[in-house]
Each structure stands twice: as structure tokens, then as C-alpha cells.
Amino acid sequence: MEFIIITLIKLGVVMAVFMTTLAYLQWVERKVIAHIQLRMGPSRVGPHGLLQPLADVLKLITKEGVVPPHVNKLYYLLAPFVAVTFALLAISVIPFGDEVEIAGYRTWLQLTDINVGVLFILAASSMGVYGIALAGWASNNKYSLLGGLRSSAQMISYELPFTLAVASPLLLVNTLSLREIVRAQEGFLFGFLPNWTIFQGPFPQIIAFVVFLIAVFAETNRIPFDLPEAETELVAGFHTEYSSMKFAAFFMAEYANMVTAASLVTILFLGGWHPPLPREWGSDFIAPLIFLGGAAICFYHGLNPARRLDRYTLPVAGLVFAGIGGVFAFPAWKDALLPVFWFCAKTGLILFLFIWVRGTLPRFRFDQLMGFAWKFLFPVAMANLLLTSLLVALT
Amino acid sequence: MSSQDTLTLPGGPDAATAGRRTMTLNMGPQHPSTHGVLRLVLELDGERVLSAKPDIGYLHTGIEKEFEAKTYQQGVTLTDRIDYLANLSNNLCYALAVEKLLGIEVPPKAVYTRVMLTELTRISSHLVWLGTHAIDLGAMSVFLYCFREREELLRIYEMFSGQRMMTSYFRIGGLALDHPRGWRRRVAKLLDELPGKIDEYEDLLTNNRIWKIRTQGIGILPVEDMLDLGITGPMLRAAGVDYDIRKAEPYSGYDLFDFRVPTRTENDVYARYQVRIEEMRESVKIARQALEGMPDGPFTADAPKVVLPEREKMKTQMEALIYHFKIVTEGFRVPEGEVYQAIESPRGELGYYLVSDGTAKPYRVHVRGPSFGNLQALPSMIQGGLVSDVIACLGSMDFVLGDTDR
């Protein structure tokens, strides 16, 4: 009974946080891209456009869901459902932090741990392709069809380097359970270098990390690999014929995939929730210092406002930051929150990289992308895997 | 796909593709990268383009016909609307053509101002091209960086003429208005900044591996075919033909300026990109020379029958009042004859062919728009390429639909 209640609570919390993250990730992306491109980004709905995600969701829900007469209705309606379901499913095995004790109950900051967690995520992300391929086919639109074809071909080619790049760190940590993978990366080499798989002996997995990162860009259809929806070529690619919530489902699936992929990078290569510095060097103080620094910046700009509204909004943001920073002062809460902080910080950095790249790079061409996957990424990942296995076998 | 597959193109499917299942993709007239309202009928085999037919006419304005109902001076306002990204180039070409017929010479101040502003127009037009070309290939940010500088250029046009885009600043016999206050500082500041900004665009693109593989070796066309199709401007210069009307037949005092005509021999999309980037740098040089050598004096020609008299004179001198009345009510008469004036617009050879029957309105004005010639290359250029190459080729042509359909 206790188990069920705890699980339900965790489920609710994870779902709420995850959904909010998805909505606000889009806000962050729009803001960051806007500032890269000398624009303001969303600024009308709420202070600094902070209510924009809410407005978007309301708009998409209340729009009429048009089903064009020329589509294959069953698959047309099934496709966004498939895409979003598998994208959301993958988050269930991601561990956000260590085992914590809350009000006398000990629990993991993870929905469930299955001993083949990595395979589960790989399976879920591969199934997600069906959503896109089905959408492209069922839409009965030429642009959609081309988009669907592109995405199937792209995902199949990137699945291989993706999987090979996953396999090599697994050789080092010797487990498929995501929880155990992170556990195996605890500690420090030579007293200062974190024992993450990108640094771990006998063969540091930096190459696998880079290959994996590139493959992840392709898996999530982000620039420079956003061919399935290349809007200047295929109008909107596979989701040309979709509107309202059906479109939102694809949108959500894309962002959910991004978050899952970034979490996976963090877990497999960047030591999950482990801090990058030894505790003796004061890694416990980094989190509160970052928040308090953010608060100080907000207060400063609130006192010297660039816009009239900033006088009110920025001090409030500063108070929020200061409050979060203050939470770390309680030892009991600190132990539970620090792992979550490090996990979110690393995932956030990877997500920022996604956004940053989108603001910088042009798009590949379809055949070039395939060539890149098969002729470069695949051999590199393969060589890395063979070398790693050899070294692991020898030591 | 549905029964639309069997829809054949005008002219029928190619013999080589007979018996294969192909897909006809109607790209445009409303499509994100056709830059206006160009329609392309593509015959695709997978993603490979078997044939392409550009279909123009969606932006036909009838401007050429409209010229015949306007007096010569009124016609200037129509030229802005032909190529709306290089309006001052069109102003200049039309004014030069009419002045040639009239046999009047504009004073040096007007000549220098014209050169300076047309070169700025070349830069602003190339900025729009670079931005849209980059965004077509997925590099979003370059577009907004380009438009940041273009915004300042448009402000300068507004300063001179009172209008950001439809400037109508170069009139027959000189300029519409004298230089505005503070123009020198503003233009000098922009010219100082521009080379650094162009470096910024190049940082993002020139050595970018993705940009290179997307553009190198794409859109190659034999030089003979290019000449047959009437392709001019940067596209031809990227194919190694050193033809620039500013050098070949100098007009409006271009022989007084020191500049280089950039050429490339690779003849691909990347070479066109490089040529245009270098042209921007050369234009900065020309504009700077014009700015530094700007002479004093009147800004309109001494031709009382063509140029409106000064306001003060019109109110005090009988003769000036008569001229004013005549010019305003019925325009000025242009001697019978015909003339062809060509200039180097940002897109290539822009020509105005003017026939006068001796009245105050032109008998016929024909515009040789560079975009039309450049667009003609499309079918042969993209044949055998991929859909993504179509986008790259379209971007490299730098056409303006208003200039294509007149």
C-alpha cells in the first residue's frame, strides 16, 4: 500500500515537473535563439513572456482540430499519439538523483528502475520514428511524404552509431540499469578528476561522447539534422497537415525527446548526479552560490531597470532565486537536492547546446547526412567500441 | 499517392523517365523559399529532380504599360516598384536613359551622390540575398544579422529621400532633394562598420563545413549556356566571365572610381556567394570614395525646361514661374528617338529601352530585368539534383519576382 502511494506521488510530481519543463524549454529556446539573433523573443504574455507557454497551450487546445478529407484517418490520428507516447515513456526510467529520505520514507528519485533501462530507452526512441513515418504517409501530402521518408532513413542510419556509442561506456560500467551506471561513476580519479565515463580508464569515452551527441541531434531532428521538417524545403515536413493538439503532440514529442536525450548523455557520460568537484573542494557550495549570484544580478537590474516593468519583475525573480539558494542551507534538504541540482545542471547544459547549435549552423543535405552517418560516425563508433572492449578485456 | 501522380507536365514526361513512377511536386507560388510568388513544377523521383518548370506571372504588375500613361518625371516612381530590393539602381537607370535622350548632363554632386547611394543599394540588396540564402539553407541567425545592417541602410535612404524603400530619389536632371543634415557622419559611420560586419557573416559561413558541402559543386552550368540564357551579374562573374557594366561601359561617372570586379571560376553556388560577398566589400570602397570626394555645387542640372526651378525663384521671377507651371501641368517634352541604357544592378545587367515620340509621355518603356535572365537558368541548373539543391540554387540566383514580371 505504502509502495503504491509513494509511486503515485512520484508519478504525479515527475509528470508535473516534466510537462512544465517541456513547456518552458520551448520558452527558453525562443528566448535564447532570440538573443543570439538580436531579438527580444516572447515578451508580451506575462513578464518577460513567462506566461507564453501557457498561452501557446491554451491556443493549441482551443483550436479546431481539422482532419483533412484526403488523409488516412486511422493512421493520421494514431501518428501524433504514437510519437508523444513513446517520447514521454522514456522518462520513466531516468534517475534524477540518489536515494533520499523524505518524512521517514526512503525512496529513489526515479520512477522505476529496470535492469535493462538503457535498452528500454533505445527501444522507446526507436518506436518514436513510427509516429513520424506514419504521419508522413497518412497525411497524403507530398511534402509530408518526403519528410516522413527522410526521417525514417535518417533515424535508421543514426540508430547504429547511437547504439554503438552507448555500448562502449556500458563496457566500462558493466550494467544496463541506469541507476547502477551512475553509481559506477562515483568518486574521483587522482583525487580531482571525476570518475565519469568520459574520463574513466582504461579508455576514456570522449569519442563515444561526441559520436553520441551528434547522433542525438539526428535522433531528435534538430538542426543541423532537422531534415524531416526542413521548413524552407518541405514547408513543415511530416507535420504539414497537422493542427491544434495533434500538432502540439509532435511538438511535445520533439522536446520530450530532447530532454530524454540530454538526460541520457548526462547519465551515460557525465556521471549523472555526481558533482564535478570533490566535496572537500567545496562542491556543496556551488549550487547555493549560483542561485544567490542569480538573485544578486536580478536585484541589481531591478534597481537599475532597463524597462519600467523590470522594477517589479526582477526583484520577484531575485526573491525566488534567493529562496532556492536558501533551501540549500538546511542540511537535510541539501543532501536530497544537491544530486538533483547537478543532474539538472548537466542536462540543462546539454539542452543549451542543442539550442545554441540551432542558432549557429546551417542544415545538412539528405544524402550528405546519410553519408556522414555511414561513412564517418559508424566506423568511428565501431573502432571506439572495439578498442574499448580490447582494453577492458586486457585490464 | 493519389491520382495526381499521373498528371503530366506540359510537354510530357522525359523519354528517359518513361515507365517510371514519378511524383509531381508543385512548389509554390506560396512556399517558404520561393522568395515571392514563384511557382515551380518539379518532377521528382524520390528526392531527385528529373525536370523543373518555373512558372512566373503571379506578380505581374503591368508597370511597363503604365509608363506610357505617365509623364517622364512621374515614371521615376514606377521604377522603384520594379525591383523593390534595388530601387535606387532602377531610379538611376531610368534617369540616365531619359537624360541621354534629353542630352542633359547632371552636375558632379548629383553624380557622386548617385554612385554612393547605388553602391549602398548594392550592399543592401546583397544583404537581403545573403540573409534569405542562409535561412534557406538553415542558418537562421545570419538572416537577422544581415537585416540589422540593412535597417541602417534603409534609414539612410529615408534620411535622403523621406522613404525607406520606394525612394524615387534620383530624378531626371539630378536629385529630388539636397543632401540632408548630418548625412556625412551617418554614412561614414556605416561604411566604417560594414567591413567588420561582413567579416561576421563570413565567420559564420565561409569556412563552415556544412555550408561548404551544401554549396560547393552545386548548380553548375556551362558558361556558353549561361550566355545563351542571358544570365548576367554575379552569377556570370562566378563563372569566370569578367563582365561588369561599370567597367565595360562606364556610366554615371564610374570611370572616376577605383574598384575591382571580383570573379571566380568554380561556377557553383559557393562561388556566387564569394563573388557577392566580395562585391559588398568593393561597394563599401566605392561608396567611401564617393563620400570623400563629394563635390559642392548644385544638385540638379542647369536645364530649366526639365528641372523644376527653386521655390524662391519661382515666386520672384516670371520666367521661372512659367517653367514651373509648364513642367508641373504637362511635363517636359523629350525629343523623338530611342535609347537603351544599361547599368550593373546588384543582380546583373539592368537595362531600360526607351522610345520617345516627342511628347511628354514615353511611347514605350521596356525593362530588361536581370532577374528574368537569371531565373531562366533554373531548369537546367537543378536537373538531376536533389530537392535541397533546388533551394540552394534558387538562393544563389538572387532573383526578385517584381523584376521578373513587369
Short mmCIF file of C-alpha atoms in Angstrom, two decimals, chain B residues 35 85 119-135 141-154 157 190 194-195 197-202 205 276-277 279-281 284 346-347 398:
data_model
loop_
_atom_site.label_atom_id
_atom_site.label_comp_id
_atom_site.label_asym_id
_atom_site.label_seq_id
_atom_site.Cartn_x
_atom_site.Cartn_y
_atom_site.Cartn_z
CA HIS B 35 11.01 34.39 -52.31
CA LEU B 85 15.28 45.46 -53.30
CA GLU B 119 26.54 51.23 -54.19
CA LEU B 120 24.77 51.30 -50.82
CA THR B 121 21.79 49.82 -52.63
CA ARG B 122 24.00 47.05 -53.92
CA ILE B 123 25.06 46.32 -50.36
CA SER B 124 21.50 46.32 -49.02
CA SER B 125 20.31 44.12 -51.85
CA HIS B 126 23.14 41.67 -51.30
CA LEU B 127 22.36 41.67 -47.59
CA VAL B 128 18.81 40.56 -48.29
CA TRP B 129 20.14 37.93 -50.66
CA LEU B 130 22.68 36.64 -48.13
CA GLY B 131 20.14 36.54 -45.33
CA THR B 132 17.49 34.69 -47.28
CA HIS B 133 20.01 32.37 -48.90
CA ALA B 134 21.39 31.46 -45.49
CA ILE B 135 17.98 30.95 -43.92
CA SER B 141 20.87 33.81 -37.42
CA VAL B 142 22.69 35.20 -40.47
CA PHE B 143 19.36 36.48 -41.72
CA LEU B 144 18.83 38.68 -38.70
CA TYR B 145 22.42 39.91 -38.66
CA CYS B 146 22.05 40.97 -42.29
CA PHE B 147 18.81 42.74 -41.59
CA ARG B 148 20.42 44.66 -38.75
CA GLU B 149 22.74 46.37 -41.25
CA ARG B 150 20.05 46.66 -43.88
CA GLU B 151 17.92 48.52 -41.37
CA GLU B 152 20.61 51.17 -41.03
CA LEU B 153 20.88 51.40 -44.82
CA LEU B 154 17.14 51.88 -45.11
CA TYR B 157 17.66 56.13 -47.70
CA LEU B 190 28.08 52.85 -41.51
CA LEU B 194 30.33 47.40 -42.64
CA PRO B 195 33.63 45.57 -43.34
CA LYS B 197 30.02 43.13 -40.13
CA ILE B 198 30.75 41.37 -43.41
CA ASP B 199 33.59 39.56 -41.61
CA GLU B 200 30.99 38.49 -39.08
CA TYR B 201 28.79 36.87 -41.75
CA GLU B 202 31.84 35.23 -43.25
CA LEU B 205 29.51 30.73 -43.28
CA ARG B 276 28.68 38.70 -53.84
CA ILE B 277 30.47 38.94 -50.51
CA GLU B 279 31.21 42.81 -54.19
CA MET B 280 29.87 44.14 -50.92
CA ARG B 281 33.41 44.93 -49.83
CA VAL B 284 31.99 49.88 -49.48
CA PRO B 346 23.03 44.13 -57.87
CA ARG B 347 21.53 41.27 -59.88
CA ASP B 398 19.10 36.25 -56.24
#
